[in-house]
């Protein structure tokens, strides 16, 4: 990918984290509450994302929610990529309805794997060379209590 425009739609409360990235990003801050309950707001965000088709639309959250999937269906993209993960509080019918709009679903055998490992797998799936390594946590030392 020689050049690309990266547009991120992120909750407003995490937007400051993306300012630290040294990448050319266009950031669309989202109001979580309005995203869930206001279809007109979702349409507005989709229009702000751009008129043209995107090459990729990536939903990096493992736990997808109904509002995010509804928003993603309003944004045209050639490849629509998401984890085939959990969907909290989403009925099976709605899960099927919304996931049919995702063209590529990444399966993770163990849903309890560390979040960074999930992102590493996503980057590998996209053909990128991730520099993310899962944290190495040493097992706890055994405490031996001796009595006199």
CSV table of N, CA and C in Angstrom, one decimal:
chain,number,residue,atom,x,y,z
A,1,UNK,N,0.9,-1.2,0.0
A,1,UNK,CA,0.0,0.0,0.0
A,1,UNK,C,0.9,1.2,0.0
A,2,UNK,N,1.2,1.8,-1.2
A,2,UNK,CA,2.1,2.9,-1.3
A,2,UNK,C,1.5,4.2,-0.6
A,3,UNK,N,0.3,4.5,-0.9
A,3,UNK,CA,-0.3,5.6,-0.2
A,3,UNK,C,-1.8,5.3,0.1
A,4,UNK,N,-2.2,5.8,1.2
A,4,UNK,CA,-3.6,5.5,1.5
A,4,UNK,C,-4.1,6.6,2.5
A,5,UNK,N,-5.4,6.8,2.4
A,5,UNK,CA,-6.0,7.7,3.4
A,5,UNK,C,-6.7,6.8,4.4
A,6,UNK,N,-6.3,6.9,5.7
A,6,UNK,CA,-6.9,6.1,6.8
A,6,UNK,C,-7.9,7.0,7.5
A,7,UNK,N,-9.1,6.5,7.5
A,7,UNK,CA,-10.2,7.2,8.2
A,7,UNK,C,-10.6,6.3,9.4
A,8,UNK,N,-10.5,6.9,10.6
A,8,UNK,CA,-10.9,6.1,11.8
A,8,UNK,C,-12.2,6.8,12.4
A,9,UNK,N,-13.2,5.9,12.6
A,9,UNK,CA,-14.3,6.3,13.3
A,9,UNK,C,-14.2,5.7,14.7
A,10,UNK,N,-14.0,6.6,15.7
A,10,UNK,CA,-13.7,6.1,17.1
A,10,UNK,C,-14.5,6.8,18.1
A,11,UNK,N,-14.8,6.2,19.2
A,11,UNK,CA,-15.5,6.9,20.3
A,11,UNK,C,-14.7,8.1,20.7
A,12,UNK,N,-15.5,9.2,20.9
A,12,UNK,CA,-14.8,10.5,21.3
A,12,UNK,C,-13.9,10.4,22.5
A,13,UNK,N,-14.2,9.5,23.4
A,13,UNK,CA,-13.4,9.5,24.6
A,13,UNK,C,-12.0,8.8,24.4
A,14,UNK,N,-11.9,8.1,23.3
A,14,UNK,CA,-10.6,7.5,23.0
A,14,UNK,C,-9.8,8.2,21.9
A,15,UNK,N,-10.5,9.2,21.3
A,15,UNK,CA,-9.9,10.0,20.2
A,15,UNK,C,-8.5,10.5,20.6
A,16,UNK,N,-8.2,11.1,21.8
A,16,UNK,CA,-6.9,11.6,22.1
A,16,UNK,C,-5.8,10.6,21.9
A,17,UNK,N,-6.1,9.3,22.1
A,17,UNK,CA,-5.0,8.3,21.9
A,17,UNK,C,-4.5,8.3,20.5
A,18,UNK,N,-5.4,8.5,19.6
A,18,UNK,CA,-5.0,8.4,18.2
A,18,UNK,C,-4.1,9.6,17.7
A,19,UNK,N,-4.2,10.7,18.5
A,19,UNK,CA,-3.4,11.9,18.2
A,19,UNK,C,-1.9,11.5,18.4
A,20,UNK,N,-1.6,10.5,19.2
A,20,UNK,CA,-0.2,10.1,19.5
A,20,UNK,C,0.4,9.3,18.3
A,21,UNK,N,-0.5,8.8,17.5
A,21,UNK,CA,0.0,8.0,16.3
A,21,UNK,C,0.7,8.9,15.3
A,22,UNK,N,1.8,8.5,14.8
A,22,UNK,CA,2.5,9.3,13.8
A,22,UNK,C,2.1,8.8,12.4
A,23,UNK,N,0.8,8.8,12.2
A,23,UNK,CA,0.3,8.4,10.9
A,23,UNK,C,-0.7,9.4,10.4
A,24,UNK,N,-0.8,9.6,9.1
A,24,UNK,CA,-1.8,10.5,8.5
A,24,UNK,C,-3.2,9.9,8.7
A,25,UNK,N,-3.9,10.4,9.7
A,25,UNK,CA,-5.2,9.9,10.0
A,25,UNK,C,-6.3,10.9,9.9
A,26,UNK,N,-7.4,10.5,9.4
A,26,UNK,CA,-8.6,11.4,9.5
A,26,UNK,C,-9.5,10.7,10.6
A,27,UNK,N,-9.8,11.5,11.6
A,27,UNK,CA,-10.5,10.9,12.7
A,27,UNK,C,-11.9,11.4,12.8
A,28,UNK,N,-12.9,10.5,12.9
A,28,UNK,CA,-14.3,10.9,13.1
A,28,UNK,C,-14.7,10.5,14.5
A,29,UNK,N,-14.8,11.4,15.4
A,29,UNK,CA,-15.2,11.1,16.8
A,29,UNK,C,-16.7,10.7,16.8
A,30,UNK,N,-17.0,9.6,17.6
A,30,UNK,CA,-18.4,9.1,17.7
A,30,UNK,C,-18.9,9.4,19.1
A,31,UNK,N,-20.2,9.7,19.1
A,31,UNK,CA,-20.9,9.7,20.4
A,31,UNK,C,-21.5,8.3,20.6
A,32,UNK,N,-21.0,7.5,21.5
A,32,UNK,CA,-21.5,6.2,21.7
A,32,UNK,C,-23.0,6.0,21.9
A,33,UNK,N,-23.6,6.9,22.7
A,33,UNK,CA,-25.0,6.8,23.0
A,33,UNK,C,-25.8,7.1,21.7
A,34,UNK,N,-25.5,8.1,21.0
A,34,UNK,CA,-26.2,8.5,19.8
A,34,UNK,C,-26.0,7.4,18.7
A,35,UNK,N,-24.8,6.8,18.6
A,35,UNK,CA,-24.6,5.7,17.7
A,35,UNK,C,-25.5,4.6,17.9
A,36,UNK,N,-25.8,4.3,19.1
A,36,UNK,CA,-26.7,3.1,19.4
A,36,UNK,C,-28.2,3.5,19.1
A,37,UNK,N,-28.6,4.7,19.4
A,37,UNK,CA,-30.0,5.0,19.3
A,37,UNK,C,-30.5,5.9,18.2
A,38,UNK,N,-29.7,6.4,17.4
A,38,UNK,CA,-30.1,7.4,16.5
A,38,UNK,C,-29.6,7.0,15.0
A,39,UNK,N,-30.5,6.5,14.2
A,39,UNK,CA,-30.2,6.1,12.9
A,39,UNK,C,-29.7,7.3,12.0
A,40,UNK,N,-30.3,8.5,12.2
A,40,UNK,CA,-29.9,9.6,11.5
A,40,UNK,C,-28.5,10.0,11.8
A,41,UNK,N,-28.0,9.8,13.0
A,41,UNK,CA,-26.7,10.1,13.4
A,41,UNK,C,-25.7,9.1,12.7
A,42,UNK,N,-26.1,7.8,12.6
A,42,UNK,CA,-25.3,6.9,11.9
A,42,UNK,C,-25.1,7.3,10.5
A,43,UNK,N,-26.2,7.7,9.9
A,43,UNK,CA,-26.2,8.2,8.5
A,43,UNK,C,-25.2,9.4,8.3
A,44,UNK,N,-25.3,10.3,9.2
A,44,UNK,CA,-24.4,11.5,9.2
A,44,UNK,C,-22.9,11.0,9.3
A,45,UNK,N,-22.6,10.1,10.2
A,45,UNK,CA,-21.2,9.7,10.3
A,45,UNK,C,-20.8,9.0,9.0
A,46,UNK,N,-21.6,8.2,8.4
A,46,UNK,CA,-21.3,7.5,7.2
A,46,UNK,C,-21.0,8.5,6.1
A,47,UNK,N,-21.8,9.6,6.0
A,47,UNK,CA,-21.5,10.6,5.0
A,47,UNK,C,-20.2,11.3,5.3
A,48,UNK,N,-19.9,11.6,6.6
A,48,UNK,CA,-18.6,12.2,6.9
A,48,UNK,C,-17.4,11.3,6.5
A,49,UNK,N,-17.6,10.0,6.5
A,49,UNK,CA,-16.5,9.1,6.2
A,49,UNK,C,-16.1,9.3,4.8
A,50,UNK,N,-17.0,9.7,3.9
A,50,UNK,CA,-16.6,10.0,2.5
A,50,UNK,C,-17.6,9.4,1.5
A,51,UNK,N,-17.6,10.0,0.4
A,51,UNK,CA,-18.6,9.6,-0.6
A,51,UNK,C,-18.1,8.4,-1.4
A,52,UNK,N,-16.8,8.3,-1.6
A,52,UNK,CA,-16.2,7.3,-2.5
A,52,UNK,C,-16.2,5.9,-1.7
A,53,UNK,N,-15.9,4.9,-2.5
A,53,UNK,CA,-15.8,3.6,-1.9
A,53,UNK,C,-14.4,3.4,-1.3
A,54,UNK,N,-14.4,2.7,-0.2
A,54,UNK,CA,-13.1,2.4,0.5
A,54,UNK,C,-12.6,1.1,0.0
A,55,UNK,N,-11.3,0.9,0.0
A,55,UNK,CA,-10.8,-0.4,-0.4
A,55,UNK,C,-11.1,-1.4,0.8
A,56,UNK,N,-10.9,-1.0,2.0
A,56,UNK,CA,-11.1,-1.9,3.2
A,56,UNK,C,-11.9,-1.1,4.2
A,57,UNK,N,-12.8,-1.9,4.8
A,57,UNK,CA,-13.5,-1.4,6.0
A,57,UNK,C,-13.2,-2.5,7.0
A,58,UNK,N,-12.5,-2.1,8.1
A,58,UNK,CA,-12.1,-3.0,9.1
A,58,UNK,C,-12.8,-2.7,10.4
A,59,UNK,N,-13.4,-3.7,11.0
A,59,UNK,CA,-14.0,-3.6,12.3
A,59,UNK,C,-13.0,-4.4,13.3
A,60,UNK,N,-12.1,-3.7,13.9
A,60,UNK,CA,-11.1,-4.4,14.7
A,60,UNK,C,-11.6,-4.9,16.1
A,61,UNK,N,-12.8,-4.5,16.5
A,61,UNK,CA,-13.2,-4.9,17.9
A,61,UNK,C,-13.6,-6.4,17.8
A,62,UNK,N,-13.2,-7.2,18.8
A,62,UNK,CA,-13.5,-8.6,18.8
A,62,UNK,C,-15.0,-8.7,19.2
A,63,UNK,N,-15.4,-7.9,20.1
A,63,UNK,CA,-16.8,-7.9,20.6
A,63,UNK,C,-17.6,-6.9,19.8
A,64,UNK,N,-18.2,-7.3,18.7
A,64,UNK,CA,-19.0,-6.4,17.9
A,64,UNK,C,-20.3,-6.1,18.5
A,65,UNK,N,-20.8,-4.9,18.3
A,65,UNK,CA,-22.2,-4.6,18.7
A,65,UNK,C,-23.0,-4.2,17.6
A,66,UNK,N,-24.3,-4.2,17.8
A,66,UNK,CA,-25.3,-3.9,16.7
A,66,UNK,C,-25.1,-2.6,16.1
A,67,UNK,N,-24.8,-1.5,16.9
A,67,UNK,CA,-24.7,-0.2,16.3
A,67,UNK,C,-23.5,-0.1,15.4
A,68,UNK,N,-22.4,-0.7,15.8
A,68,UNK,CA,-21.2,-0.6,14.9
A,68,UNK,C,-21.5,-1.3,13.6
A,69,UNK,N,-22.1,-2.5,13.7
A,69,UNK,CA,-22.4,-3.2,12.4
A,69,UNK,C,-23.4,-2.4,11.5
A,70,UNK,N,-24.4,-1.8,12.2
A,70,UNK,CA,-25.3,-1.0,11.4
A,70,UNK,C,-24.6,0.2,10.7
A,71,UNK,N,-23.7,0.8,11.4
A,71,UNK,CA,-22.9,1.9,10.8
A,71,UNK,C,-22.0,1.4,9.7
A,72,UNK,N,-21.4,0.3,9.9
A,72,UNK,CA,-20.5,-0.3,8.8
A,72,UNK,C,-21.2,-0.6,7.5
A,73,UNK,N,-22.5,-1.0,7.7
A,73,UNK,CA,-23.3,-1.3,6.4
A,73,UNK,C,-23.6,-0.1,5.6
A,74,UNK,N,-23.5,1.1,6.2
A,74,UNK,CA,-23.8,2.3,5.5
A,74,UNK,C,-22.6,2.9,4.7
A,75,UNK,N,-21.4,2.3,5.0
A,75,UNK,CA,-20.1,2.8,4.4
A,75,UNK,C,-19.7,1.8,3.3
A,76,UNK,N,-19.6,2.3,2.0
A,76,UNK,CA,-19.3,1.4,0.9
A,76,UNK,C,-17.8,1.0,1.0
A,77,UNK,N,-17.5,-0.3,0.8
A,77,UNK,CA,-16.1,-0.8,0.8
A,77,UNK,C,-16.0,-2.1,0.0
A,78,UNK,N,-14.9,-2.2,-0.7
A,78,UNK,CA,-14.7,-3.4,-1.5
A,78,UNK,C,-14.5,-4.7,-0.6
A,79,UNK,N,-13.7,-4.5,0.4
A,79,UNK,CA,-13.5,-5.6,1.4
A,79,UNK,C,-14.0,-5.2,2.8
A,80,UNK,N,-14.8,-6.0,3.4
A,80,UNK,CA,-15.4,-5.7,4.7
A,80,UNK,C,-14.9,-6.8,5.6
A,81,UNK,N,-14.0,-6.4,6.6
A,81,UNK,CA,-13.3,-7.4,7.4
A,81,UNK,C,-13.6,-7.2,8.9
A,82,UNK,N,-13.9,-8.3,9.6
A,82,UNK,CA,-14.2,-8.3,11.0
A,82,UNK,C,-13.8,-9.6,11.6
A,83,UNK,N,-13.7,-9.6,12.9
A,83,UNK,CA,-13.6,-10.9,13.6
A,83,UNK,C,-14.9,-11.5,13.7
A,84,UNK,N,-14.9,-12.8,13.6
A,84,UNK,CA,-16.1,-13.6,13.9
A,84,UNK,C,-16.1,-13.8,15.4
A,85,UNK,N,-16.4,-12.8,16.2
A,85,UNK,CA,-16.3,-12.9,17.6
A,85,UNK,C,-17.6,-12.8,18.3
A,86,UNK,N,-17.5,-12.4,19.5
A,86,UNK,CA,-18.7,-12.3,20.3
A,86,UNK,C,-19.5,-11.0,19.9
A,87,UNK,N,-20.8,-11.1,20.1
A,87,UNK,CA,-21.7,-10.0,19.9
A,87,UNK,C,-22.6,-9.9,21.2
A,88,UNK,N,-22.2,-9.1,22.1
A,88,UNK,CA,-23.0,-9.0,23.3
A,88,UNK,C,-24.4,-8.5,23.1
A,89,UNK,N,-25.3,-9.2,23.7
A,89,UNK,CA,-26.7,-8.7,23.6
A,89,UNK,C,-27.3,-8.7,22.2
A,90,UNK,N,-26.8,-9.4,21.3
A,90,UNK,CA,-27.3,-9.4,19.9
A,90,UNK,C,-28.0,-10.7,19.7
A,91,UNK,N,-29.2,-10.7,19.3
A,91,UNK,CA,-30.0,-11.9,19.0
A,91,UNK,C,-29.4,-12.6,17.8
A,92,UNK,N,-29.5,-14.0,17.8
A,92,UNK,CA,-28.9,-14.7,16.6
A,92,UNK,C,-29.4,-14.2,15.3
A,93,UNK,N,-30.7,-13.8,15.1
A,93,UNK,CA,-31.2,-13.3,13.9
A,93,UNK,C,-30.5,-12.0,13.5
A,94,UNK,N,-30.3,-11.1,14.4
A,94,UNK,CA,-29.6,-9.9,14.1
A,94,UNK,C,-28.1,-10.1,13.8
A,95,UNK,N,-27.6,-11.1,14.5
A,95,UNK,CA,-26.2,-11.4,14.2
A,95,UNK,C,-26.0,-11.9,12.8
A,96,UNK,N,-26.9,-12.8,12.3
A,96,UNK,CA,-26.8,-13.3,11.0
A,96,UNK,C,-27.1,-12.1,10.0
A,97,UNK,N,-28.1,-11.3,10.2
A,97,UNK,CA,-28.4,-10.2,9.4
A,97,UNK,C,-27.2,-9.2,9.1
A,98,UNK,N,-26.6,-8.9,10.2
A,98,UNK,CA,-25.5,-7.9,10.1
A,98,UNK,C,-24.2,-8.5,9.6
A,99,UNK,N,-23.9,-9.8,10.1
A,99,UNK,CA,-22.6,-10.4,9.6
A,99,UNK,C,-22.6,-10.8,8.2
A,100,UNK,N,-23.8,-10.9,7.6
A,100,UNK,CA,-23.8,-11.2,6.1
A,100,UNK,C,-23.2,-10.0,5.3
A,101,UNK,N,-23.2,-8.8,5.9
A,101,UNK,CA,-22.6,-7.7,5.3
A,101,UNK,C,-21.1,-7.6,5.4
A,102,UNK,N,-20.5,-8.6,6.2
A,102,UNK,CA,-19.0,-8.6,6.3
A,102,UNK,C,-18.5,-9.7,5.4
A,103,UNK,N,-17.7,-9.3,4.5
A,103,UNK,CA,-17.2,-10.3,3.4
A,103,UNK,C,-16.1,-11.2,3.9
A,104,UNK,N,-15.4,-10.8,4.9
A,104,UNK,CA,-14.3,-11.6,5.4
A,104,UNK,C,-14.3,-11.7,6.9
A,105,UNK,N,-14.5,-12.9,7.5
A,105,UNK,CA,-14.5,-13.0,8.9
A,105,UNK,C,-13.3,-13.8,9.4
A,106,UNK,N,-12.6,-13.2,10.4
A,106,UNK,CA,-11.4,-13.8,11.0
A,106,UNK,C,-11.8,-14.6,12.2
A,107,UNK,N,-11.6,-15.9,12.2
A,107,UNK,CA,-11.9,-16.7,13.4
A,107,UNK,C,-10.7,-16.7,14.3
A,108,UNK,N,-11.0,-16.7,15.6
A,108,UNK,CA,-10.1,-16.9,16.7
A,108,UNK,C,-10.5,-18.0,17.5
A,109,UNK,N,-9.7,-19.1,17.5
A,109,UNK,CA,-10.2,-20.3,18.2
A,109,UNK,C,-10.4,-20.1,19.7
A,110,UNK,N,-9.5,-19.4,20.3
A,110,UNK,CA,-9.6,-19.2,21.7
A,110,UNK,C,-10.0,-17.7,22.0
A,111,UNK,N,-11.3,-17.4,22.4
A,111,UNK,CA,-11.7,-16.0,22.6
A,111,UNK,C,-11.0,-15.4,23.8
A,112,UNK,N,-10.4,-16.2,24.6
A,112,UNK,CA,-9.7,-15.6,25.8
A,112,UNK,C,-8.3,-15.2,25.5
A,113,UNK,N,-7.8,-15.4,24.3
A,113,UNK,CA,-6.5,-15.0,23.9
A,113,UNK,C,-6.3,-13.5,24.2
A,114,UNK,N,-5.1,-13.1,24.5
A,114,UNK,CA,-4.8,-11.7,24.8
A,114,UNK,C,-5.3,-10.7,23.7
A,115,UNK,N,-5.8,-9.6,24.0
A,115,UNK,CA,-6.3,-8.6,23.0
A,115,UNK,C,-5.2,-8.3,22.0
A,116,UNK,N,-3.9,-8.1,22.4
A,116,UNK,CA,-2.9,-7.8,21.5
A,116,UNK,C,-2.6,-8.9,20.5
A,117,UNK,N,-2.8,-10.1,20.9
A,117,UNK,CA,-2.7,-11.3,20.0
A,117,UNK,C,-3.8,-11.3,18.9
A,118,UNK,N,-5.0,-10.9,19.3
A,118,UNK,CA,-6.1,-10.7,18.4
A,118,UNK,C,-5.7,-9.7,17.3
A,119,UNK,N,-5.2,-8.6,17.7
A,119,UNK,CA,-4.8,-7.5,16.8
A,119,UNK,C,-3.6,-8.0,15.9
A,120,UNK,N,-2.7,-8.8,16.5
A,120,UNK,CA,-1.6,-9.3,15.7
A,120,UNK,C,-2.1,-10.2,14.6
A,121,UNK,N,-3.1,-11.0,14.9
A,121,UNK,CA,-3.7,-12.0,13.9
A,121,UNK,C,-4.4,-11.2,12.8
A,122,UNK,N,-5.1,-10.1,13.2
A,122,UNK,CA,-5.8,-9.2,12.2
A,122,UNK,C,-4.8,-8.6,11.3
A,123,UNK,N,-3.7,-8.1,11.8
A,123,UNK,CA,-2.7,-7.5,10.9
A,123,UNK,C,-2.1,-8.6,10.0
A,124,UNK,N,-1.8,-9.8,10.5
A,124,UNK,CA,-1.3,-10.9,9.6
A,124,UNK,C,-2.3,-11.2,8.5
A,125,UNK,N,-3.5,-11.3,8.9
A,125,UNK,CA,-4.6,-11.6,7.9
A,125,UNK,C,-4.6,-10.5,6.8
A,126,UNK,N,-4.3,-9.3,7.2
A,126,UNK,CA,-4.3,-8.2,6.2
A,126,UNK,C,-3.0,-8.2,5.4
A,127,UNK,N,-2.1,-9.1,5.7
A,127,UNK,CA,-0.8,-9.1,4.9
A,127,UNK,C,0.2,-8.1,5.4
A,128,UNK,N,0.0,-7.6,6.6
A,128,UNK,CA,1.0,-6.7,7.2
A,128,UNK,C,1.9,-7.4,8.1
A,129,UNK,N,3.1,-6.8,8.4
A,129,UNK,CA,4.0,-7.4,9.3
A,129,UNK,C,3.9,-6.7,10.6
A,130,UNK,N,3.2,-7.3,11.5
A,130,UNK,CA,2.9,-6.7,12.8
A,130,UNK,C,4.1,-6.7,13.7
A,131,UNK,N,4.3,-5.6,14.4
A,131,UNK,CA,5.4,-5.4,15.4
A,131,UNK,C,4.8,-5.6,16.8
A,132,UNK,N,3.5,-6.0,16.9
A,132,UNK,CA,2.9,-6.1,18.2
A,132,UNK,C,3.2,-7.5,18.7
A,133,UNK,N,3.7,-7.6,19.9
A,133,UNK,CA,4.0,-8.9,20.5
A,133,UNK,C,3.2,-8.9,21.8
A,134,UNK,N,2.6,-10.1,22.1
A,134,UNK,CA,1.8,-10.1,23.3
A,134,UNK,C,2.7,-10.0,24.5
A,135,UNK,N,2.2,-9.4,25.6
A,135,UNK,CA,3.0,-9.2,26.8
A,135,UNK,C,3.4,-10.6,27.3
A,136,UNK,N,4.6,-10.7,27.9
A,136,UNK,CA,5.1,-11.9,28.5
A,136,UNK,C,4.9,-11.7,30.0
A,137,UNK,N,4.1,-12.5,30.6
A,137,UNK,CA,3.8,-12.3,32.0
A,137,UNK,C,4.4,-13.6,32.7
A,138,UNK,N,5.3,-13.4,33.6
A,138,UNK,CA,6.0,-14.5,34.2
A,138,UNK,C,5.0,-15.1,35.2
A,139,UNK,N,5.0,-16.4,35.3
A,139,UNK,CA,4.1,-17.1,36.3
A,139,UNK,C,4.5,-16.7,37.7
A,140,UNK,N,3.5,-16.6,38.6
A,140,UNK,CA,3.8,-16.2,39.9
A,140,UNK,C,4.8,-17.2,40.6
A,141,UNK,N,5.7,-16.6,41.4
A,141,UNK,CA,6.6,-17.4,42.2
A,141,UNK,C,5.8,-18.1,43.3
A,142,UNK,N,6.2,-19.4,43.5
A,142,UNK,CA,5.5,-20.1,44.6
A,142,UNK,C,6.0,-19.6,45.9
A,143,UNK,N,5.1,-19.3,46.8
A,143,UNK,CA,5.4,-18.9,48.1
A,143,UNK,C,5.4,-20.1,49.0
A,144,UNK,N,6.5,-20.3,49.6
A,144,UNK,CA,6.7,-21.4,50.6
A,144,UNK,C,6.7,-20.9,52.0
A,145,UNK,N,5.7,-21.3,52.7
A,145,UNK,CA,5.7,-20.9,54.1
A,145,UNK,C,6.2,-22.0,55.0
A,146,UNK,N,7.2,-21.7,55.7
A,146,UNK,CA,7.7,-22.8,56.6
A,146,UNK,C,7.4,-22.4,58.0
A,147,UNK,N,7.1,-23.3,58.8
A,147,UNK,CA,6.8,-23.1,60.2
A,147,UNK,C,7.9,-23.6,61.1
A,148,UNK,N,8.0,-23.1,62.3
A,148,UNK,CA,9.1,-23.5,63.2
A,148,UNK,C,8.6,-24.5,64.1
